[in-house]
Structures are given as structure tokens and as C-alpha cells.
Amino acid sequence: MPWPLYLALKQLFPTGKRCSFYAATSVVGVMLGVMVLIIVQSVMNGFGHEIRSKIVDVNSHIRIEANQVFSGGEMLAEQVSQEPEVAAASPYAQGMVMLQYGAHPAFPIIRSVDTSAGPQVLDIDEYLMMGQLSDLDDESLIVSSGLANSLGIALGSVVDVYTPLMLERMKEDEILLPRELEVVGVFETGWNQVDANTVLCTLSLMQELYGLDEGVHGVAIRLHDEDKVVAVADKLNAMLPPGVNAHTWMELDRDFLFILGLEKSMMFFIMLFILLVASFSIASSLMIAVLRKTREIGLLSAMGGTPRQIAAAFGLQGFIIGVIGTTLGVLGGLLLLYYRNEIIHLFARITNSEAALLRYYQFSNLPVYYSWVDFVLIISLAMVVSTLAGVFPAWRASRLKPSKALRSE
Amino acid sequence: MNDPLLEARSLAKAFPSPEGPITVLSQVDFSISAQESVSIRGESGAGKSTLLYLLTLLEAPDSGELLWRGEPVLNKSIRAVNRLRAKLLGFVFQSFYLMPELNALENVLIAKRMLGGLSSADKTKAEGLLKRVGLEKRLNALPTTLSGGERQRVAIARALMNNPDIIVADEPTGNLDEHTAEQVMDMLLGLCKEEGTALILVTHNPSFASCTNRQLFLQHGAL
Ligand SMILES: Nc1ncnc2c1ncn2[C@@H]1O[C@H](COP(=O)(O)OP(=O)(O)OP(=O)(O)O)[C@@H](O)[C@H]1O
Ligand SMILES: [Mg+2]
């Protein structure tokens, strides 16, 4: 072993002791920083992934839309389905209605879903809490859980639906009566925005409610491979007539995704400060060590140590602390993430908040997603920051003139 | 005697000060041959330590010539000088400069480590040296648990570890009480004789000085 490495190790782990106080605190500092970063980023990624997959489930991968209602939606969907990348395509219409149950009104978003037996664009079945998609016909609705709760709707409830078309007709002194529809299903996606206020119906009912005749608002498309979404959208745009455009879900939910990404980077930067503080404490401890050992450093030069070797004997300590702290931090982080649900439930039981947890977060298990990019980023940042902490003290040590160092009393 | 191990010709050194340069050493000639012991005395501030730093090239002289084993060293690279010094010279200082994290044995072995790898023979040798300075029972003791005299004995063992040609000792007993000083000095002189190592000894104590082959006195910047 080269002697600078030997001395660096010995200063961290002196003979007769397991490790020096300074080494222990520095390692713990780096470890905490890495651990917290890994946990926070993995949980953020978990939420992000969950939300993204819900967005895709609810909003589909690609939507073809025009500036106005267009006819021939079935044909377009048929044509798009021929593309090899496309798993399913179906025309849809959406809008807003007033829904009344008893004396309670609500103004939900209404969307048509594909009820045919073929491949489905939207994975509604997976989110149905009550009822079945096959029960949906032109005289029925599926409502979101939030809406069902706030209006007290249950399966079999009959609700009145008023549409903008009725207002239009009223101007022409024509009165259309509200449609009475039966609720045949309740769904919940976990995505609050959708769960609060959405109803689903068949396309033909939607066309009738909105007076679209054969017209649709767009065609929703699901792909086999999510990663090809941009390429397929570009390809479709090249085929489509002017005025009709294909949009990816990333474009359509751009603001939401932006905020999701922003939150993640903000968390990252805030947690990064733990690492920075740890590195400052390494730097100051090392600096004190260099000053206290000035004369010993003088002796090391007298015994043949070059400035570079002396710099290494001190600077390497930062690196070693980085290696140990990062390793422990990654292991600790993974361990805590592995037992995250046990920990949360234990915590909830101790604080008596298990019920509240379920009510407000709609999840009983914390989602995580391990992103290798994030791991590499966190590990390299921790290594760079703790190694840099050793640079200045090392430089100071190497600059000491031997005679001056030996003279200093 | 044979060729000098270390030879200096008209070494001069001045330190800058606010009132202009202060000449500490002017025209110092010095030489020491194998197995010879030389003592240097002088008033405090006469420049004894400065002279040792110049002779060992821990500090560069302003002018003069310096030869180690007959080789001029003033124009050599730091790296080359470092290697030569580590083999030629062993150091003992007034305050012992032991690494606080290492035990007695490891402090002796570090001298060898710095020259290259360790072998098991080195360990035996270091243990032998510590035994000869009477510390065979304290091999694993940390410096903080050793007395001043014991620490200096570890430092002497460390200085001898690489079989240097010369031991350079700057007031090695300066921090020790009279009795301990005598013990330590006996050991140093005895070991140098046994090992055939030359000794440059800076001391204030005339009786220690009288134990050396040659006694020099530094005054007015010259010997
Ligand atoms: N780096 C320096 N800058 C300025 N003056 C210095 C420097 N180093 C030493 N001196 C001066 O050089 C002179 C000789 O110092 P030196 O340490 O060699 O004396 P000494 O003979 O070893 O004294 P002592 O017996 O007290 O150890 C002193 O006056 C000291 O103040
Ligand atoms: Mg002195």
C-alpha cells in the first residue's frame, strides 16, 4: 500500500480505536445525505411513474384532434389502427354536462369510452371499483368515485343529465327534457383531478347529448411501446390532412409534467444541502488536522515525502470518507426503501393516523421507482463533493515548507 | 579518514526582515565522515538549527556548495533530493514528531514504508530497534501513552530504521529532564557507534558534546 494511503487510513481509523470521532461524524454526514437523496428521489420517481401511467391510462398515448368537430372518426381510427405501432385506436367525444341526483347538482367532465369488444384504448376495467364496462349502454353512465361520494350516488342510481345542447335549443324556443341515465359503474384512478369530477358514457350517447350526429372530437390511440410515442405522432402528423393534428400525452399534459419534474429537482437541490454541509465539516476537520500536524508534516518531508504524497495523505481522507459514506448511504437508503411500507404503517400505528393516511393519500403502499440515472448522479455527486472537501486542506499541507513546518512550535 | 559523507563549502543564509536581510550564516564549511560524531554548540539563535536544515537541504542555502557522498545536490530535483535524503539521513528533533495515530512500532515502520514496501524482515528489524532502546514492552503503545523519554527513544529507533549514514539530531534532549536526557543520549551515542552511523548533534550540554569525536562551536555565522 502506498504510504500516503496508509497514513490517510490510519488518521481515519487510528491504531487501537475503531475510528476517529471526526471520521465517524463525517461518514455519517455523507451517509445521511446520500440516504435521504436516494429515498426522496426514489419515492418521487415512484409517484411520478404512478401518475404518468395513470395519465396514459386515462388520456391515452396520442390523441388526434381537429379545431372543430369532424366526421369520419370511425374511418380515421380504422386507418390509424393499421399502423404496426398502434395497439388500439378509437374515436371519442368529450365535454361538460350538468348532472343532478336528487337535489344535488354537479358539473362533471363527460367523456366517451370505447365499449366494443376489441382492443381498448383506455384501461377503464382496471379502475372500476363497482360495476362492469360491459354494462355500459346508451342509457347509462359510469361515474368517478369522487362524484359518487359527493352526490351520494350508488350503483343503480338514476341521475338527470342536462347538456349545453339544451340551452342552444332553448334559444330557438324548443325545450329538450333532461336525459335520465342509470349509473352502472364507479371508477377510481387515484389521479385526483380525474376522480373528483368525471363521468363516462358511450360514444353514441355522447353524440346524442351534444348533437354531434356522426361527428367526434378526436381519436384516442394507445401504442404497443410507450417509448415510440413521439415518433408515431410525427408519422401520423405527416399523414393527416391540414387542421387535424396528432398530439402526444406529453404535449397535452405538458404543464402537469413540468410541475412534476420541477418538484423533483427542487427536492433534489434542497436535499443536496445535507451533502454540502457534510463536505464543509470534512473540509474544516481536515484543515484543523493539517494545522495541528504541521510539524509532523515537516518530518514527513524530511523522511522523503514529496509535496504530492503529503497532499495525498490528507486529501485521500475526503475520498475515503466519500466511498464509505456513499456505500453506507446507498445500502441504508435501499434498506429503508425496502421496508418503507412496514415503516410507514408502524409510524401510522404509533401516531394513530392509519385511517387518515388512507383517506388522504389514496394509497396504502408507498410507490418507489429506482432510476439508475438518479443513483449514478447521487453517487457521483457525493463522491465529488467529499473529495473536493479534501482538496484545499491537502493543498495547504503540500505547500508547507519543511524547515518552516519543523520550526513552528 | 575516508571520504566525507557530507560536505558543505562556504554555505550562507540570510533571512529577510523588515529591517533588511539578517545574515544568520556566512561562509560555513563543514564535513563529516563515516562513523564520525560531531557536536555543534552555540548560543540560542546562533543558527544551529538553520545550519542543520541547510546541510540536509530542508532549506536551500543562498550560496555555497553541498555534497552528499561526494555528489553535488544543490541542483538536483526535489524528488531526487528527497530519495537521497531518506537513505542518507535520519532525523531526531527536540519534540519528537511521532504520528499520534500510530503506535510505537508503526511509527518506526513508517520510515521504511516511505521508501517502498514493507517486508516481514522490516517488522523484525523495527522490533529489534525498539528492544534496543528498551521499549520491547511498549511496541503497541500510542505516543500519547508514552513518556517524553520513551517518545524520543521511539524517534531514535525511527531515525535508525532505514540504516542511514548519518543521524541528524537537533537538541534531542531539549525537552527532557536531566536524568532522562542522559539515558536517551547514552542510547543515541551507543546505537550510532554500534551501527556505525555518523552523528551530527546539536546540543547545549557540554558534557554530551564532549562525548563526540569533534566539537564545533557556531558563532557569528561561522563554525
Ligand atoms: N524563516 C525565518 N525567517 C526569519 N528569520 C528566521 C527564520 N528562521 C530562523 N530565523 C532566525 O535565524 C536565527 C537562527 O535561528 P535558529 O533556529 O537556527 O537558531 P538556533 O541556533 O537553532 O537557536 P536555538 O538554540 O534557540 O534552537 C534566529 O535569529 C531566527 O530568528
Ligand atoms: Mg534550534
XYZ file of C-alpha atoms and ligand atoms in Angstrom:
664
model
C 0.000 0.000 0.000
C 1.426 3.425 -0.877
C 2.253 5.211 2.364
C 0.030 8.282 1.751
C -2.966 5.958 1.537
C -1.735 4.134 4.645
C -1.428 7.391 6.580
C -4.803 8.634 5.351
C -6.452 5.411 6.517
C -4.599 5.476 9.817
C -5.740 9.022 10.521
C -9.332 7.984 9.933
C -9.001 4.656 11.717
C -6.188 5.077 14.240
C -4.474 2.063 15.758
C -6.267 0.901 18.873
C -9.527 2.679 18.062
C -12.200 1.599 15.662
C -12.381 5.005 14.068
C -11.717 8.598 14.946
C -14.599 10.784 16.065
C -14.066 13.008 13.070
C -14.190 10.062 10.662
C -17.393 8.789 12.246
C -19.203 12.127 12.059
C -18.018 12.795 8.522
C -19.055 9.360 7.302
C -22.443 9.724 8.970
C -22.866 13.138 7.337
C -22.219 11.814 3.848
C -24.282 8.714 4.556
C -27.297 10.734 5.664
C -27.024 12.965 2.621
C -26.860 10.032 0.205
C -29.560 8.103 2.044
C -32.039 10.953 2.087
C -31.353 11.779 -1.559
C -31.866 8.190 -2.634
C -35.052 7.760 -0.627
C -36.583 11.061 -1.677
C -35.695 10.663 -5.338
C -36.908 7.074 -5.487
C -40.220 7.911 -3.851
C -40.625 10.983 -6.055
C -39.886 8.789 -9.052
C -42.388 6.266 -7.759
C -45.111 8.893 -7.538
C -44.072 10.296 -10.885
C -44.304 6.915 -12.553
C -47.622 6.141 -10.959
C -49.052 9.453 -12.063
C -47.596 9.146 -15.539
C -49.026 5.711 -16.022
C -52.379 6.973 -14.809
C -52.252 9.878 -17.195
C -51.566 7.477 -20.037
C -54.295 5.099 -18.880
C -56.778 7.916 -18.681
C -55.665 10.134 -21.531
C -54.103 7.582 -23.925
C -50.752 7.913 -25.629
C -51.725 10.002 -28.605
C -54.821 11.956 -29.451
C -55.764 13.159 -32.914
C -57.731 16.361 -32.676
C -59.058 18.999 -35.031
C -60.100 22.577 -34.447
C -63.713 21.569 -34.766
C -65.930 18.545 -34.671
C -65.125 16.253 -37.542
C -66.883 13.334 -39.071
C -65.317 10.111 -40.242
C -63.827 9.366 -36.850
C -64.502 5.653 -37.224
C -62.741 5.579 -40.544
C -59.752 7.511 -39.240
C -59.494 5.201 -36.220
C -59.655 2.213 -38.561
C -56.916 3.688 -40.724
C -54.653 4.517 -37.758
C -55.097 1.005 -36.364
C -53.316 -0.325 -39.471
C -50.060 1.218 -38.261
C -47.913 -1.516 -36.722
C -47.049 0.524 -33.607
C -50.692 1.159 -32.747
C -52.346 -1.222 -30.288
C -55.788 0.377 -30.350
C -57.480 3.483 -31.702
C -60.996 4.730 -31.120
C -62.932 7.906 -31.793
C -64.163 9.872 -28.803
C -66.085 12.971 -27.828
C -65.907 14.888 -24.603
C -67.468 17.908 -22.977
C -69.196 19.108 -19.903
C -72.689 18.417 -18.573
C -74.782 19.239 -15.565
C -75.684 16.199 -13.574
C -78.365 16.156 -10.956
C -79.064 13.484 -8.374
C -81.896 14.280 -6.039
C -81.376 17.909 -5.132
C -77.612 17.854 -5.700
C -76.174 19.268 -8.917
C -72.662 18.738 -10.250
C -70.791 19.805 -13.372
C -68.585 16.913 -14.397
C -66.462 16.383 -17.452
C -68.077 13.773 -19.657
C -66.091 11.514 -21.940
C -66.990 8.742 -24.248
C -65.270 5.377 -23.937
C -64.996 2.537 -26.394
C -67.298 -0.321 -25.391
C -66.575 -2.593 -28.326
C -65.081 -5.980 -27.647
C -61.815 -5.255 -29.484
C -58.568 -3.873 -28.024
C -59.246 -0.969 -25.667
C -57.537 2.381 -25.760
C -58.380 3.237 -22.166
C -57.907 0.746 -19.426
C -61.172 1.552 -17.643
C -61.773 -2.014 -16.484
C -58.712 -1.843 -14.284
C -60.031 1.146 -12.390
C -63.654 0.070 -11.981
C -64.467 -0.240 -8.298
C -68.064 -1.254 -8.898
C -69.957 -2.476 -11.961
C -68.674 -3.615 -15.333
C -67.755 -1.863 -18.530
C -69.938 -4.294 -20.488
C -72.993 -2.970 -18.636
C -72.494 0.441 -20.198
C -75.061 1.212 -22.911
C -76.752 4.277 -24.375
C -78.997 4.629 -21.329
C -76.288 4.502 -18.658
C -73.206 6.178 -17.149
C -70.090 5.298 -15.205
C -69.140 7.938 -12.606
C -65.903 8.690 -10.810
C -65.564 7.856 -7.138
C -65.336 11.486 -6.022
C -68.522 12.361 -7.818
C -70.301 9.308 -6.445
C -69.246 10.237 -2.920
C -70.205 13.883 -3.110
C -73.612 13.226 -4.610
C -74.300 10.009 -2.729
C -74.663 8.007 -5.950
C -74.651 4.221 -5.787
C -74.954 1.531 -8.457
C -78.421 1.663 -9.951
C -78.998 5.325 -9.057
C -80.770 7.265 -11.787
C -79.411 10.742 -12.483
C -80.641 13.620 -14.672
C -78.204 14.945 -17.250
C -78.511 18.415 -18.790
C -76.339 19.324 -21.755
C -75.284 22.585 -23.443
C -77.377 21.446 -26.406
C -80.493 22.055 -24.343
C -79.511 25.687 -23.833
C -78.882 26.094 -27.559
C -82.295 24.710 -28.347
C -83.934 26.884 -25.717
C -82.901 29.945 -27.746
C -84.985 28.523 -30.566
C -87.935 28.085 -28.180
C -87.502 24.382 -28.258
C -87.444 22.541 -24.937
C -85.422 19.370 -24.549
C -86.010 17.393 -21.406
C -83.014 16.192 -19.367
C -81.865 12.635 -20.035
C -82.428 10.141 -17.266
C -79.478 7.786 -17.074
C -78.662 4.897 -14.792
C -75.284 4.620 -13.036
C -73.797 1.205 -13.848
C -70.272 1.662 -12.559
C -67.969 3.667 -10.290
C -64.261 4.069 -11.112
C -61.251 5.461 -9.350
C -57.850 6.078 -10.948
C -56.002 7.550 -7.973
C -55.465 10.675 -10.018
C -57.452 13.243 -8.090
C -58.057 15.567 -10.990
C -59.976 12.832 -12.800
C -61.526 11.106 -9.804
C -63.128 14.280 -8.494
C -65.385 15.051 -11.376
C -65.703 12.750 -14.397
C -68.422 10.649 -15.988
C -68.021 8.144 -18.806
C -70.557 7.140 -21.420
C -70.770 5.515 -24.848
C -69.789 7.465 -27.925
C -73.299 7.306 -29.414
C -74.832 8.685 -26.211
C -72.262 11.457 -26.204
C -73.056 12.257 -29.851
C -76.722 12.394 -28.975
C -76.230 14.562 -25.858
C -74.091 17.031 -27.774
C -75.974 16.826 -31.066
C -72.914 15.791 -32.966
C -74.664 13.399 -35.351
C -71.783 11.252 -36.619
C -69.130 13.764 -35.564
C -66.360 13.190 -32.987
C -63.871 15.406 -31.152
C -60.898 13.211 -31.816
C -59.333 9.790 -31.987
C -57.520 8.328 -28.973
C -54.624 5.985 -29.640
C -52.724 3.519 -27.493
C -49.344 2.192 -28.623
C -47.618 -1.107 -28.014
C -44.445 0.656 -26.992
C -44.711 3.831 -24.972
C -41.217 4.986 -25.920
C -42.185 5.376 -29.594
C -44.869 7.929 -28.843
C -43.086 10.941 -30.361
C -42.030 9.106 -33.489
C -45.533 7.767 -34.106
C -47.096 11.190 -33.548
C -44.711 12.661 -36.108
C -45.562 9.928 -38.569
C -49.303 10.474 -38.083
C -48.970 14.226 -38.472
C -47.339 13.696 -41.840
C -50.347 11.609 -42.950
C -53.146 13.718 -41.536
C -54.891 16.454 -43.535
C -54.227 20.089 -42.516
C -56.205 21.198 -39.497
C -56.135 17.733 -37.975
C -53.200 17.046 -35.664
C -51.816 14.228 -33.545
C -50.680 15.216 -30.032
C -48.713 13.085 -27.617
C -49.830 12.853 -23.991
C -46.661 14.688 -23.004
C -47.757 17.667 -25.068
C -51.296 17.557 -23.770
C -50.224 17.315 -20.115
C -47.132 19.426 -20.503
C -47.838 21.747 -17.570
C -48.537 18.905 -15.225
C -45.393 17.032 -16.218
C -43.386 20.221 -15.903
C -44.545 20.723 -12.339
C -43.848 17.086 -11.556
C -40.300 17.456 -12.858
C -39.834 20.781 -11.101
C -40.897 19.333 -7.763
C -38.412 16.534 -8.181
C -35.494 18.842 -8.978
C -36.417 21.199 -6.136
C -36.382 18.298 -3.686
C -33.041 17.220 -5.106
C -31.462 20.619 -4.605
C -32.817 21.002 -1.087
C -31.562 17.574 -0.067
C -28.228 18.278 -1.731
C -27.504 20.732 1.064
C -27.130 17.864 3.502
C -24.219 16.665 1.375
C -22.757 20.151 1.128
C -22.904 20.636 4.886
C -21.249 17.251 5.351
C -18.472 18.232 2.970
C -17.878 21.504 4.813
C -17.461 19.597 8.044
C -14.989 17.248 6.349
C -13.062 20.212 4.989
C -12.853 22.004 8.325
C -11.880 18.871 10.258
C -9.148 18.130 7.729
C -7.942 21.708 7.826
C -7.631 21.521 11.612
C -5.747 18.236 11.257
C -3.307 19.833 8.820
C -2.679 22.789 11.123
C -2.282 20.587 14.188
C 0.140 18.293 12.392
C 2.279 20.997 10.829
C 5.477 19.724 12.434
C 4.711 16.095 11.689
C 4.230 17.140 8.083
C 7.675 18.759 8.249
C 9.094 15.465 9.455
C 7.359 13.575 6.640
C 9.161 15.787 4.130
C 12.424 15.226 5.988
C 11.825 11.487 5.682
C 11.445 11.772 1.910
C 7.786 12.632 1.381
C 7.142 14.734 -1.715
C 4.563 17.543 -1.603
C 2.264 15.462 -3.758
C 2.459 12.463 -1.432
C 1.819 14.658 1.593
C -1.162 16.214 -0.179
C -2.456 12.696 -0.844
C -2.031 11.671 2.805
C -4.590 14.314 3.720
C -6.693 14.718 0.590
C -7.358 10.991 0.292
C -9.205 11.138 3.610
C -12.011 13.073 1.938
C -12.186 10.455 -0.804
C -12.191 7.554 1.654
C -14.943 9.194 3.711
C -16.841 9.657 0.455
C -16.501 5.994 -0.511
C -17.571 4.683 2.892
C -20.308 7.262 3.442
C -21.754 6.767 -0.041
C -21.708 2.982 0.243
C -23.433 3.062 3.626
C -25.854 5.699 2.361
C -26.871 3.641 -0.677
C -27.267 0.491 1.410
C -29.171 2.334 4.138
C -31.401 4.027 1.601
C -32.208 0.776 -0.184
C -32.873 -0.937 3.132
C -35.278 1.771 4.284
C -36.998 1.771 0.905
C -37.322 -1.994 1.060
C -39.068 -1.742 4.434
C -40.863 1.503 3.602
C -44.374 0.149 3.984
C -43.627 -1.551 7.287
C -42.075 1.705 8.499
C -44.996 3.837 7.390
C -47.552 1.513 8.923
C -45.601 1.317 12.145
C -45.380 5.089 12.219
C -49.081 5.384 11.462
C -49.928 2.929 14.206
C -47.805 4.761 16.744
C -49.371 8.085 15.858
C -52.829 6.604 15.388
C -53.112 8.018 11.891
C -53.513 4.911 9.767
C -57.053 5.803 8.728
C -56.126 9.373 7.865
C -53.214 8.149 5.791
C -55.500 6.015 3.666
C -58.152 8.681 3.337
C -55.880 11.477 2.210
C -53.310 9.668 0.162
C -55.424 7.009 -1.530
C -52.508 4.657 -1.281
C -51.660 2.231 1.425
C -48.270 1.426 -0.087
C -45.621 3.974 -0.970
C -44.633 3.646 -4.636
C -40.934 3.671 -5.492
C -39.076 3.584 -8.737
C -35.307 3.022 -8.830
C -33.805 5.164 -11.532
C -30.220 4.248 -12.406
C -29.602 7.719 -13.729
C -30.510 9.189 -10.346
C -28.378 6.674 -8.485
C -25.352 7.400 -10.635
C -25.952 11.121 -10.223
C -26.281 10.927 -6.433
C -23.270 8.646 -6.029
C -21.023 10.734 -8.236
C -22.149 13.970 -6.595
C -21.432 12.578 -3.132
C -18.017 11.366 -4.266
C -17.120 14.635 -5.968
C -18.296 16.768 -3.054
C -16.433 14.784 -0.389
C -13.290 14.502 -2.496
C -13.323 18.238 -3.153
C -13.587 18.777 0.607
C -10.106 17.282 0.935
C -8.544 19.334 -1.831
C -7.955 22.604 -0.023
C -6.524 21.094 3.186
C -4.329 18.827 1.035
C -3.081 21.785 -0.938
C -2.270 23.653 2.262
C -0.379 20.659 3.628
C 1.666 20.258 0.457
C 2.620 23.910 0.415
C 4.228 23.843 3.860
C 7.979 24.350 3.602
C 9.688 21.591 5.567
C 12.016 23.875 7.504
C 9.201 26.228 8.387
C 6.947 23.376 9.393
C 9.612 21.882 11.652
C 10.330 25.238 13.248
C 6.719 26.013 14.063
C 6.218 25.452 17.751
C 39.769 9.214 7.478
C 37.876 8.233 4.328
C 35.904 10.495 2.004
C 33.361 12.747 3.734
C 29.751 11.574 3.681
C 28.501 15.106 3.731
C 30.455 18.179 2.874
C 29.488 21.843 2.819
C 31.600 24.692 1.466
C 31.007 28.337 2.306
C 27.290 27.967 2.951
C 25.491 31.260 3.540
C 21.952 32.027 4.570
C 20.161 35.275 5.295
C 16.534 35.748 6.242
C 14.570 38.721 5.041
C 13.219 41.010 7.731
C 11.545 44.412 7.758
C 14.942 45.982 8.546
C 16.653 44.298 5.616
C 18.131 40.795 5.366
C 19.594 39.295 8.538
C 22.612 37.142 7.855
C 22.387 34.069 10.038
C 25.146 32.033 8.430
C 28.037 33.252 6.360
C 30.813 31.083 4.997
C 30.163 27.839 6.842
C 32.466 24.977 5.979
C 31.587 21.593 7.359
C 32.239 17.978 6.683
C 31.576 14.677 8.347
C 32.943 11.257 7.517
C 31.521 7.812 8.056
C 31.141 6.738 11.681
C 32.267 10.109 12.916
C 30.304 12.018 15.528
C 30.291 15.801 15.557
C 28.673 18.103 18.067
C 27.638 21.664 17.332
C 27.046 24.138 20.104
C 26.211 27.796 20.047
C 24.064 30.388 21.666
C 20.364 30.338 21.170
C 19.608 31.988 17.856
C 23.138 31.427 16.588
C 21.774 29.469 13.652
C 22.389 25.867 14.662
C 19.013 24.640 13.506
C 19.322 26.699 10.351
C 22.658 25.026 9.651
C 21.119 21.575 10.050
C 18.306 22.472 7.643
C 20.849 23.682 5.091
C 23.052 20.596 5.456
C 20.045 18.334 4.998
C 18.636 20.563 2.268
C 15.334 21.025 4.039
C 16.086 24.641 3.307
C 18.062 25.977 0.346
C 21.224 27.988 1.074
C 21.705 31.386 -0.539
C 25.135 30.400 -1.757
C 27.773 27.747 -1.263
C 28.244 24.137 -2.193
C 26.792 20.985 -0.722
C 27.864 17.433 -1.437
C 26.304 14.213 -0.214
C 28.551 11.193 -0.637
C 30.699 13.373 -2.855
C 27.792 14.309 -5.127
C 26.685 17.922 -5.521
C 22.992 18.054 -4.609
C 22.055 21.733 -4.870
C 20.956 21.499 -8.491
C 19.089 18.193 -8.183
C 15.326 17.924 -8.413
C 13.225 17.867 -5.239
C 12.304 14.295 -5.981
C 15.875 13.131 -6.313
C 16.938 15.023 -3.186
C 14.042 13.504 -1.251
C 15.076 9.992 -2.172
C 18.728 10.599 -1.419
C 17.909 12.226 1.900
C 15.673 9.399 3.011
C 18.543 6.957 2.545
C 21.403 9.129 3.750
C 19.888 10.828 6.786
C 17.859 10.006 9.855
C 16.336 12.767 11.950
C 15.769 13.269 15.650
C 14.226 16.524 16.808
C 13.696 18.239 20.099
C 9.961 17.486 20.126
C 9.576 14.019 18.846
C 7.093 14.389 15.967
C 5.547 10.972 16.259
C 2.312 10.345 14.370
C -0.342 10.328 17.094
C -2.488 7.777 15.244
C 0.272 5.176 15.015
C 1.670 3.020 17.805
C 5.392 2.850 18.584
C 6.079 0.021 16.147
C 4.115 1.633 13.328
C 5.868 4.940 13.905
C 9.217 3.207 13.417
C 7.976 1.316 10.353
C 6.606 4.419 8.631
C 10.207 5.403 7.790
C 10.575 2.203 5.776
C 7.102 2.485 4.270
C 8.028 5.840 2.820
C 10.951 4.263 0.968
C 8.851 1.498 -0.539
C 7.090 -1.659 0.546
C 7.416 -3.431 3.857
C 8.644 -6.967 4.313
C 8.351 -9.171 7.368
C 12.075 -8.662 7.941
C 11.375 -4.961 8.391
C 8.990 -5.696 11.200
C 11.544 -7.874 12.939
C 14.099 -5.159 12.492
C 11.836 -2.442 13.927
C 11.032 -4.643 16.891
C 14.748 -5.195 17.379
C 15.439 -1.460 17.332
C 12.677 -0.786 19.845
C 14.069 -3.523 22.022
C 17.484 -1.914 21.904
C 16.036 1.370 23.135
C 14.322 -0.543 25.930
C 10.782 -0.396 24.630
C 10.172 -4.059 23.874
C 7.147 -3.972 26.187
C 5.634 -0.872 24.601
C 5.551 -1.889 20.932
C 1.808 -1.282 20.623
C 1.638 1.812 22.795
C 0.321 5.020 21.283
C 2.586 8.082 21.605
C 0.152 9.766 23.993
C 0.639 6.944 26.464
C 4.451 7.190 26.364
C 6.661 9.458 28.471
C 8.845 12.107 26.827
C 11.949 9.955 27.139
C 10.139 6.954 25.691
C 8.838 9.005 22.778
C 12.304 10.244 21.976
C 13.545 6.679 22.052
C 10.878 5.724 19.526
C 12.025 8.650 17.392
C 15.625 7.413 17.605
C 14.551 3.930 16.536
C 12.645 5.502 13.640
C 15.723 7.515 12.601
C 17.788 4.316 12.510
C 15.182 2.228 10.702
C 16.484 2.850 7.183
C 20.156 2.361 8.102
C 21.075 5.976 7.381
C 24.712 7.005 7.055
C 24.171 9.987 9.318
C 21.801 10.786 12.164
C 20.985 14.455 12.467
C 19.841 15.353 15.979
C 18.675 18.841 16.869
C 18.693 19.215 20.656
C 17.286 15.709 21.107
C 17.264 16.103 24.896
C 15.953 19.656 24.977
C 12.527 18.604 26.234
C 13.707 16.014 28.740
C 14.749 16.219 32.374
C 18.409 15.773 33.206
C 18.282 12.116 34.162
C 16.168 11.067 31.195
C 18.321 13.210 28.925
C 21.396 11.280 29.977
C 19.682 7.948 29.380
C 18.475 8.973 25.947
C 21.805 10.466 24.959
C 23.631 7.297 26.041
C 21.314 5.294 23.883
C 21.732 7.570 20.882
C 25.521 7.614 21.109
C 25.682 3.904 21.811
C 23.416 2.951 18.909
C 25.273 5.182 16.471
C 28.520 3.542 17.481
C 27.107 0.018 17.201
C 25.505 0.679 13.856
C 28.467 2.627 12.553
C 26.275 5.621 11.880
C 27.737 9.101 11.849
C 26.096 11.676 14.106
C 25.598 15.418 13.877
C 24.459 16.509 17.297
C 23.252 19.977 18.171
C 23.180 20.396 21.928
C 23.587 22.957 24.677
C 25.033 20.443 27.051
C 28.877 20.487 27.090
C 29.131 17.044 28.673
C 27.093 15.494 25.870
C 29.205 17.407 23.374
C 32.359 16.038 24.905
C 31.229 12.514 24.118
C 31.577 13.183 20.369
C 34.674 12.871 18.217
C 34.679 16.505 17.228
C 33.208 19.543 18.975
C 32.316 22.597 16.943
C 31.061 25.953 18.084
C 28.838 28.145 15.934
C 29.470 31.841 16.399
C 28.935 34.928 14.261
C 27.607 32.851 11.418
C 30.594 30.551 11.131
C 31.958 27.431 12.772
N 12.172 31.730 8.462
C 12.877 32.644 9.149
N 12.667 33.957 8.898
C 13.370 34.885 9.573
N 14.253 34.600 10.481
C 14.500 33.315 10.786
C 13.825 32.267 10.132
N 14.266 31.110 10.613
C 15.198 31.414 11.553
N 15.334 32.732 11.646
C 16.276 33.403 12.519
O 17.548 32.829 12.321
C 18.253 32.817 13.548
C 18.793 31.435 13.796
O 17.733 30.571 14.112
P 17.994 29.069 14.547
O 16.693 28.433 14.789
O 18.864 28.429 13.524
O 18.775 29.238 15.882
P 19.320 28.108 16.873
O 20.752 28.272 16.951
O 18.822 26.788 16.444
O 18.629 28.539 18.224
P 18.089 27.610 19.404
O 19.258 27.152 20.185
O 17.226 28.513 20.197
O 17.333 26.497 18.777
C 17.303 33.303 14.619
O 17.640 34.650 14.917
C 15.971 33.232 13.976
O 15.154 34.283 14.437
Mg 17.424 25.357 17.189
